[in-house]
Coordinates of C-alpha atoms and ligand atoms in Angstrom, one line a residue:
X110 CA 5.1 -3.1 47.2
X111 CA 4.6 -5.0 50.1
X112 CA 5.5 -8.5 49.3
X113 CA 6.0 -12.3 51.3
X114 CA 8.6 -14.7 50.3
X115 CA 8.4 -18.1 50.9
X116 CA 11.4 -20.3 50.1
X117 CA 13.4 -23.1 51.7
X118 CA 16.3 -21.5 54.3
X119 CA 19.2 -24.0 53.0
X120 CA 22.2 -23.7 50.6
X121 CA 20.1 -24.7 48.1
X122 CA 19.3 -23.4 45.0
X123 CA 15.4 -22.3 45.5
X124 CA 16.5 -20.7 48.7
X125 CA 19.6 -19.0 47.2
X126 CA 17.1 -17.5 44.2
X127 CA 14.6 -16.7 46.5
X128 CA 16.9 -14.8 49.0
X129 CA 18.2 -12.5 46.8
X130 CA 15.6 -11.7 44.7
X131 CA 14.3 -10.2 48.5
X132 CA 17.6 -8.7 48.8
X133 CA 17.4 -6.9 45.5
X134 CA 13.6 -5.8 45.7
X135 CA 14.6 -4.3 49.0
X136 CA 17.1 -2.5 47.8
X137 CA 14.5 -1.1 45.6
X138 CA 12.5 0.1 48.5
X139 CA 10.0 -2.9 48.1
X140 CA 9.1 -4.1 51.8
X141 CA 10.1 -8.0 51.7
X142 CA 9.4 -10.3 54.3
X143 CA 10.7 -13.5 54.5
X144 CA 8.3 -16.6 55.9
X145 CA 10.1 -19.8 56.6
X146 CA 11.5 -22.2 59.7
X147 CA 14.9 -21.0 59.5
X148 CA 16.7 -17.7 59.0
X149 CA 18.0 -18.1 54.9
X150 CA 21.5 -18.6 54.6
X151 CA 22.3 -15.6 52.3
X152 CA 19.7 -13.3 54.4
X153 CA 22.8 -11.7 56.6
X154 CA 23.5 -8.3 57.5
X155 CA 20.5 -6.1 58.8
X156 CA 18.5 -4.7 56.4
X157 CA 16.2 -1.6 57.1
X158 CA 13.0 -2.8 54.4
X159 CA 13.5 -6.8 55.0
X160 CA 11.7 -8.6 58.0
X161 CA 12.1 -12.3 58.7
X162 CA 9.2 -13.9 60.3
X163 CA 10.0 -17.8 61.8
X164 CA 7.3 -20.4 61.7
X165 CA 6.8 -22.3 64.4
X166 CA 6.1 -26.0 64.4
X167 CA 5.0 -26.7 67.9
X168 CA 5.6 -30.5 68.7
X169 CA 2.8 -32.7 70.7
X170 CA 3.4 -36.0 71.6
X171 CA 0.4 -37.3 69.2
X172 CA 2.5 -35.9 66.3
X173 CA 5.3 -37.9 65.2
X174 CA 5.4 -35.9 61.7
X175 CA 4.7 -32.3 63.2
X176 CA 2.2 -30.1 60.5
X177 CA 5.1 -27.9 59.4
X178 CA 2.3 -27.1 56.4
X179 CA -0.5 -25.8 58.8
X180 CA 1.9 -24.0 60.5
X181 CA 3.3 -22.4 57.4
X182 CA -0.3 -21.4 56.6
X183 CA -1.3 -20.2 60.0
X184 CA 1.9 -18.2 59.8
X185 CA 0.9 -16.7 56.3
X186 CA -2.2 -15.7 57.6
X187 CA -1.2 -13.7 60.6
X188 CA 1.8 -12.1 58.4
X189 CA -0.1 -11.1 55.4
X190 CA -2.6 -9.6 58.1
X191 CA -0.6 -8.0 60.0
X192 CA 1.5 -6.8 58.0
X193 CA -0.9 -5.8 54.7
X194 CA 1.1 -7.9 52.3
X195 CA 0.1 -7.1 48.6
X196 CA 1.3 -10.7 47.4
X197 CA 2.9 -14.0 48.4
X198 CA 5.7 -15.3 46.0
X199 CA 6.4 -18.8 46.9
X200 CA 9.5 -20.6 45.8
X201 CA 9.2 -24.5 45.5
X202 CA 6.3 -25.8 45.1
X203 CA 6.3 -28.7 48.1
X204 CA 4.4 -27.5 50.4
X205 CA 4.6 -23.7 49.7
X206 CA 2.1 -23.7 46.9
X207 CA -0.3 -25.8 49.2
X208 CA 0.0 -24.1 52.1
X209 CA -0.7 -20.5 50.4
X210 CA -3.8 -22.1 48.4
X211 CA -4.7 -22.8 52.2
X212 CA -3.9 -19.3 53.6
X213 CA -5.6 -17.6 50.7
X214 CA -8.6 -19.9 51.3
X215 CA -8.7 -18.6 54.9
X216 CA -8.6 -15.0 53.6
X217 CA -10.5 -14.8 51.1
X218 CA -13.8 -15.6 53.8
X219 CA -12.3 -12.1 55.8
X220 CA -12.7 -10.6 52.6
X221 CA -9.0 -10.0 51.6
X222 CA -7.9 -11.3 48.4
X223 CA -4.1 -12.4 48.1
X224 CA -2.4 -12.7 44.7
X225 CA -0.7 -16.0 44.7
X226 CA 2.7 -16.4 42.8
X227 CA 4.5 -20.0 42.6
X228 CA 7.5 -20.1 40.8
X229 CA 8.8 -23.8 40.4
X230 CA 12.7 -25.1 40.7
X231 CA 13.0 -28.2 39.4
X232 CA 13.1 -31.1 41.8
X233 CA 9.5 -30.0 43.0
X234 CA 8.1 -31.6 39.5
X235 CA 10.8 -33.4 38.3
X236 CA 11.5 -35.1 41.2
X237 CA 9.7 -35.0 44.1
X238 CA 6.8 -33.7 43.3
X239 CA 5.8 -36.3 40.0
X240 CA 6.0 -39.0 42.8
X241 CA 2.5 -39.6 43.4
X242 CA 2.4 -39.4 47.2
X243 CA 2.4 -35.8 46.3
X244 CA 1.2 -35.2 43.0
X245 CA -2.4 -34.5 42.9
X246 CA -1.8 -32.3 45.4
X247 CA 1.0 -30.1 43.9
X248 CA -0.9 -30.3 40.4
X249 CA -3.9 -28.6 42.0
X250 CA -2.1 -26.1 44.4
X251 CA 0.4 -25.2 41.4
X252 CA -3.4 -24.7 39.1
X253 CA -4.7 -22.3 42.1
X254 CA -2.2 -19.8 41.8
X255 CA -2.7 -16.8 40.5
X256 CA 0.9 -16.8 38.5
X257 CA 3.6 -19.9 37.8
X258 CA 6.6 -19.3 36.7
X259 CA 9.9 -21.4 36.0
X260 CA 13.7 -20.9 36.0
X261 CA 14.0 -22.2 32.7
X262 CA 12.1 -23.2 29.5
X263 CA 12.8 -27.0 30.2
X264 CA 11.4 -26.8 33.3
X265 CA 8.6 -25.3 31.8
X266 CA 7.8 -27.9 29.3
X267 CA 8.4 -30.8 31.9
X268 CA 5.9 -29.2 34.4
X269 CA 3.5 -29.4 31.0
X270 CA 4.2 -33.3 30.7
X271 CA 4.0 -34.2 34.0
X272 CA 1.2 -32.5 35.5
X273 CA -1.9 -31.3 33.8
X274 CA -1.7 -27.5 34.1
X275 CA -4.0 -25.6 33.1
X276 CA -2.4 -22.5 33.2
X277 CA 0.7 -20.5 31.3
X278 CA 3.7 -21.0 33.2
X279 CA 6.3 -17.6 32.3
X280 CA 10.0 -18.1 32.1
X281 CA 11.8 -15.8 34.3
X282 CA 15.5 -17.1 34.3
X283 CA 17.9 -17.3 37.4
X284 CA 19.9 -14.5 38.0
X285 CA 23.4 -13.8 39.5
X286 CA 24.5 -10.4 40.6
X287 CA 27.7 -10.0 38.3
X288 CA 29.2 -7.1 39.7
X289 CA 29.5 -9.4 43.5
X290 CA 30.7 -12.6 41.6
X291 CA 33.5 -10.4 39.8
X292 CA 36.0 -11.0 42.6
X293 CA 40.0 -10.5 42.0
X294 CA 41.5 -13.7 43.5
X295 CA 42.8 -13.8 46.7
X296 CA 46.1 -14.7 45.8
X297 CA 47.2 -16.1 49.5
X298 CA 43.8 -18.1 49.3
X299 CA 45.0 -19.8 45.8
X300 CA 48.6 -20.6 46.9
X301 CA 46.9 -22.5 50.1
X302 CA 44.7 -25.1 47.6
X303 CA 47.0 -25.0 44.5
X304 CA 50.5 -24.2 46.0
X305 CA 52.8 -25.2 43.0
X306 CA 50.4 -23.2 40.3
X307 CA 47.8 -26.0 40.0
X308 CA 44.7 -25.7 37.7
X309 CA 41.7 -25.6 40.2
X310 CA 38.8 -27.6 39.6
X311 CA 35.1 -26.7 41.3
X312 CA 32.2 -28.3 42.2
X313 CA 29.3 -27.5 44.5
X314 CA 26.5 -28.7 45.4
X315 CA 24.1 -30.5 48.0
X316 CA 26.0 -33.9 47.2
X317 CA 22.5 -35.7 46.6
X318 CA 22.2 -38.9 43.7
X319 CA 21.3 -36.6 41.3
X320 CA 24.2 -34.9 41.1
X321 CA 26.6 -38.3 40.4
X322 CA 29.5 -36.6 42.2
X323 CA 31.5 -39.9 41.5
X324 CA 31.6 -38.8 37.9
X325 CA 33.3 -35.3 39.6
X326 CA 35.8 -37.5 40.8
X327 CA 36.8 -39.7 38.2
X328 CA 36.9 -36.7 35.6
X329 CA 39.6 -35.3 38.3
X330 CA 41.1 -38.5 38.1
X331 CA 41.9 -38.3 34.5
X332 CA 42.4 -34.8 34.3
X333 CA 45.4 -34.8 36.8
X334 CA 47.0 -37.8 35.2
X335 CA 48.0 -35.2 32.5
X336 CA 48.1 -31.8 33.8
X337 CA 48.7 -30.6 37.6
X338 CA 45.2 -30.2 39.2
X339 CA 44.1 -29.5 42.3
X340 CA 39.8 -30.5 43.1
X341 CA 37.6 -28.3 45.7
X342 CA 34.1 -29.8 46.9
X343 CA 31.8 -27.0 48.0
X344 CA 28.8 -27.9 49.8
X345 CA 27.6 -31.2 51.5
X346 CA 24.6 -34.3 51.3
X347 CA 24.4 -37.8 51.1
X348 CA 27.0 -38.1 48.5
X349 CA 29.4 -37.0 49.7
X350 CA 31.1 -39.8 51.9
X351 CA 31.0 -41.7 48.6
X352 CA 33.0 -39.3 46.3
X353 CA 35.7 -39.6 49.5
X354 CA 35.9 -42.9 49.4
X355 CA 36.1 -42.6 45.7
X356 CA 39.2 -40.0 45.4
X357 CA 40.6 -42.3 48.2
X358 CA 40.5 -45.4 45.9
X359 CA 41.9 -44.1 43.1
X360 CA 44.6 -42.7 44.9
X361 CA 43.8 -38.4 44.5
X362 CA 42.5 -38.1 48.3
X363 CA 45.3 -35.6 48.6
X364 CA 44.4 -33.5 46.1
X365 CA 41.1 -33.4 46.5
X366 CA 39.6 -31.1 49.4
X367 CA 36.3 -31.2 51.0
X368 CA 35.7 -27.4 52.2
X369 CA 31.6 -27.9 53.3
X370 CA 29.1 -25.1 52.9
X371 CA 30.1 -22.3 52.2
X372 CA 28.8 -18.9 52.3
X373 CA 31.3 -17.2 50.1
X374 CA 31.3 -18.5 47.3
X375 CA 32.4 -15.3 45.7
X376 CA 35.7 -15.8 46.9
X377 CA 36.1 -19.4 46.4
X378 CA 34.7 -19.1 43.1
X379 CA 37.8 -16.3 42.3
X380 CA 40.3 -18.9 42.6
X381 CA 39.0 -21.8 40.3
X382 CA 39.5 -22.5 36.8
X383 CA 36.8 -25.2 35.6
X384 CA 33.1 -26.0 37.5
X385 CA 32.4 -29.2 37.1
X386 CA 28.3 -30.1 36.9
X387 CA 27.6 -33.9 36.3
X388 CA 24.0 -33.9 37.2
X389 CA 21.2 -36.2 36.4
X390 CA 19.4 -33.1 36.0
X391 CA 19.5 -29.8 36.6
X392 CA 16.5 -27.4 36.1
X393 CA 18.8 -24.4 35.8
X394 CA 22.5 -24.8 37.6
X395 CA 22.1 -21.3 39.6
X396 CA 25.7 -22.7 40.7
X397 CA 27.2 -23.3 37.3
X398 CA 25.6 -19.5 36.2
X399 CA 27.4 -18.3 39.5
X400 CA 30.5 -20.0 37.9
X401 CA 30.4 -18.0 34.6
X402 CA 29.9 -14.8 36.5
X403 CA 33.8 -15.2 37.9
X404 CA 34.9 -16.0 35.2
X405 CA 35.0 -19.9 35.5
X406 CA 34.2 -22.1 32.5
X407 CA 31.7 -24.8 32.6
X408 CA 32.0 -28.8 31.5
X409 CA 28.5 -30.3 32.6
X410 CA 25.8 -32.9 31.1
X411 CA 23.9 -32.0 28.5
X412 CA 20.5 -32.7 31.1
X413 CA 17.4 -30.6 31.4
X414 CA 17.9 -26.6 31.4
X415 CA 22.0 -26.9 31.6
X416 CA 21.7 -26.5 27.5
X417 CA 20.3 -23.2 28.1
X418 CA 23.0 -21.6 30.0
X419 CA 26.0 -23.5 29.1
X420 CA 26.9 -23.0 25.6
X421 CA 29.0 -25.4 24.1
X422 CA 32.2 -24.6 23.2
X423 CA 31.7 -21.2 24.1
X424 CA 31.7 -21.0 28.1
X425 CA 32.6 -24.5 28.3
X426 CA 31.8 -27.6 27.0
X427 CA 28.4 -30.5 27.7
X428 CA 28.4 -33.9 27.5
X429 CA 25.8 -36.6 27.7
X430 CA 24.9 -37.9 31.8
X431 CA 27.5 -40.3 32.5
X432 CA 29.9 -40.0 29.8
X433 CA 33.3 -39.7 32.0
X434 CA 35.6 -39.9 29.3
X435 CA 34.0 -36.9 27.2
X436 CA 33.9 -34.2 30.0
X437 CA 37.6 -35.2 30.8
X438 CA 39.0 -34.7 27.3
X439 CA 36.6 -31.1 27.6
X440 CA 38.3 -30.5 30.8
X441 CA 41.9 -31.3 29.5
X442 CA 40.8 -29.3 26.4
X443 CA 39.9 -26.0 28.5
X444 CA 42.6 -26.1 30.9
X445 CA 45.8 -27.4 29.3
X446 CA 46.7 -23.8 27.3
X447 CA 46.9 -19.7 29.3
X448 CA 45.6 -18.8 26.1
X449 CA 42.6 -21.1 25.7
X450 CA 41.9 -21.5 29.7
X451 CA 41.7 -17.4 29.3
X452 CA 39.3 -17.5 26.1
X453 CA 36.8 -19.8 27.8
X454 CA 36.6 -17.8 31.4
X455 CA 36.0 -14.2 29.4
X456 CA 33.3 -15.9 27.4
X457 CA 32.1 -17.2 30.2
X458 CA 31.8 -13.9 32.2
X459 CA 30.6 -12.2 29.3
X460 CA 28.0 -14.7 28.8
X461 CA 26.4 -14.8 32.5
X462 CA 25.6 -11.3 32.1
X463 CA 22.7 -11.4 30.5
X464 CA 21.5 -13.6 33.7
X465 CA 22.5 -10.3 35.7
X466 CA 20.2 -9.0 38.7
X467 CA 19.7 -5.8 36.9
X468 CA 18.0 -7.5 33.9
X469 CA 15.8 -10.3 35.4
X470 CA 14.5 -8.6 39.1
X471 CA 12.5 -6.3 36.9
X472 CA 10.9 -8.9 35.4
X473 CA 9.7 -10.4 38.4
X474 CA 8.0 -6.5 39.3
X475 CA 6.8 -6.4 36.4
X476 CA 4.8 -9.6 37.0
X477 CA 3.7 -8.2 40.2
X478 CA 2.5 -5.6 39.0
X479 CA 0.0 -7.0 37.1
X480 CA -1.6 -8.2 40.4
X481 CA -1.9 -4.9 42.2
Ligands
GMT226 O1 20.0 -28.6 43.1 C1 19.2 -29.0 44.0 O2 19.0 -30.1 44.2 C2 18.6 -27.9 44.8 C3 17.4 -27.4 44.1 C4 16.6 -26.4 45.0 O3 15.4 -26.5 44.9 O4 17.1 -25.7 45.8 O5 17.9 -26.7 43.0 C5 16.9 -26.5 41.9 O6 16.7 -25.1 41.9 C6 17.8 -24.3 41.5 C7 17.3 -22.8 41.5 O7 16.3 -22.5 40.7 C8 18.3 -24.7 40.1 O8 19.3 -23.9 39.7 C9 18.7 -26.1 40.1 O9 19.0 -26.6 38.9 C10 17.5 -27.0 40.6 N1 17.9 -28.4 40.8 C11 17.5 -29.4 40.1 O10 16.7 -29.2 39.2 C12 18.0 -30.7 40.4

């Protein structure tokens, strides 16, 4: 198949998802190309079956908020043309939906019919996309497309209550590829963050409100009053100044280490003992699934799809949003004992695969297939 992705280029989530799920369809000798501003983060290395095509947003000194939509859509149009695209999966509805209902529009009157899949992330109806300086129009682009999907059955049901769709959405889950997330850890790596043995405790993220990354830091705060702990912040946002001045406070600013975005997470991920996941909400939590799959136990709220991949008690504990003083006792409770610490990271592993590549990519053909 011959097939466009359209996703944001960032850290995030949406981008991540979208990026490999190119990766891995061109590894199964799909053509994939990839429409968007910026080259993806995770698109690196040359592959022979992916092509990357940058949309311009040409500035004019009438615009002071450039079109990047009409530009997406012009872009769309001259790709799918060009190129004889069989479909157009677009990842995050604001303004990818939109801007394909557009491009779509356009071909449809040179007689070329595009098959339209949107598959929604979270903040782009929880969010963002309920406020109402956007909603009609992602309610109606998100109603145009020929498929919806969401990464998890709570997104699905909110998508129901907020907007009035009038279509099924499918659940296709997030995905992790196992085997590159099963890293040994790099044992020079550890000694450098935890050099007296410390536990290591993870979080990542893009540091917005939503993620209450204060909570992070006063759950490390009460953890290493009892038991030696090193904390690693992956990622960066708004937030983050906030959690520093926060570890600073309370007196853990040297234990605490802000390493920024990161590419690698494999390998940062091989060296931690506990994720930490405090959000607001989370739609999914690709990065607590990419946790699991090294091995690395969870504690996180209770909020929005987290209660489909985290099992309680199993690969790691949930608490409700806010509740500091639960997900430290779950931290203390996972870390303090080998034995335990050991139980909880191969249930998480064991857990994550059924999240593996292998078993949700295919589902994703399968729904293209329907279109062709
Ligand atoms: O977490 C974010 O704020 C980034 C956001 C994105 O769109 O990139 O992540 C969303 O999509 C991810 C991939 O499907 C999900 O794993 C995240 O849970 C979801 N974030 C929220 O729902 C807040």
């Amino acid at each position: 198949m011959n097939i466009g992705i359209v996703c944001y280029p960032t850290f995030g989530g949406s981008g991540v998802l979208a990026t490999e799920l190119g990766k891995a369809l061109a590894q199964k000798g799909h053509q994939v190309h990839f429409i968007t501003y910026q080259q993806p983060v995770r698109l690196n290395g040359f592959i022979p079956n992916i092509f990357y095509h940058e949309v311009q947003v040409p500035t004019y000194p009438l615009f002071d908020y450039p079109p990047y939509e009409t530009a997406l859509a012009s872009t769309m149009v001259d790709v799918i043309k060009n190129n004889h695209l069989d479909l157009l999966h677009v990842h995050y509805a604001i303004p990818h939906a939109s801007a394909a209902y557009m491009a779509k529009q356009i071909l449809q009157k040179e007689g070329k019919n595009i098959p339209v899949i949107t598959t929604l992330h979270g903040t782009d109806i929880t969010l963002v996309g309920r406020d109402k300086t956007y909603a009609p129009v992602v309610a109606f682009s998100i109603n145009q497309s020929d498929a919806i999907t969401a990464v998890s059955q709570n997104l699905r049901d909110e998508t129901f209550k907020i907007f009035p769709i009038e279509k099924e959405i499918e659940v296709i889950y997030n995905f992790v590829d196992v085997e590159r997330f099963s890293r040994k850890p790099i044992d020079a790596f550890r000694k450098v963050i935890a050099p007296h043995g410390e536990r290591i405790l993870l979080h990542a993220s893009n540091f917005r409100k939503i993620k209450r990354v204060q909570d992070v830091v006063k759950i490390f705060y009460n953890v290493q009053k009892e038991v030696p702990a090193k904390l690693l912040f992956v990622g960066d946002g708004p937030e983050r100044s906030t959690a520093e001045d926060l570890a600073r406070e309370l007196g853990v600013c040297d234990e605490v280490r802000f390493v920024g975005k990161q590419e690698q997470m494999e390998d940062i991920l091989a060296i931690a003992d506990l994720f930490l996941l405090t959000s607001d909400y989370e739609s999914f939590g690709l990065a607590a699934l990419e946790a699991m799959a090294s091995g690395v136990p969870v504690v996180s709220t209770n909020a929005g799809g987290l209660r489909e991949i985290n099992i309680d008690g199993v690969t790691g504990f949930m608490s409700n949003i806010g509740d500091v003083a639960s997900m430290s006792r779950q931290a203390l409770e996972i870390i303090r004992k080998d034995d335990v610490l050991q139980g909880f990271k191969q249930r998480a592993a064991i857990h994550a695969k059924q999240y593996d590549i292998h078993n949700i990519v295919p589902q994703y053909e399968a729904l293209y297939s329907r279109f062709l």
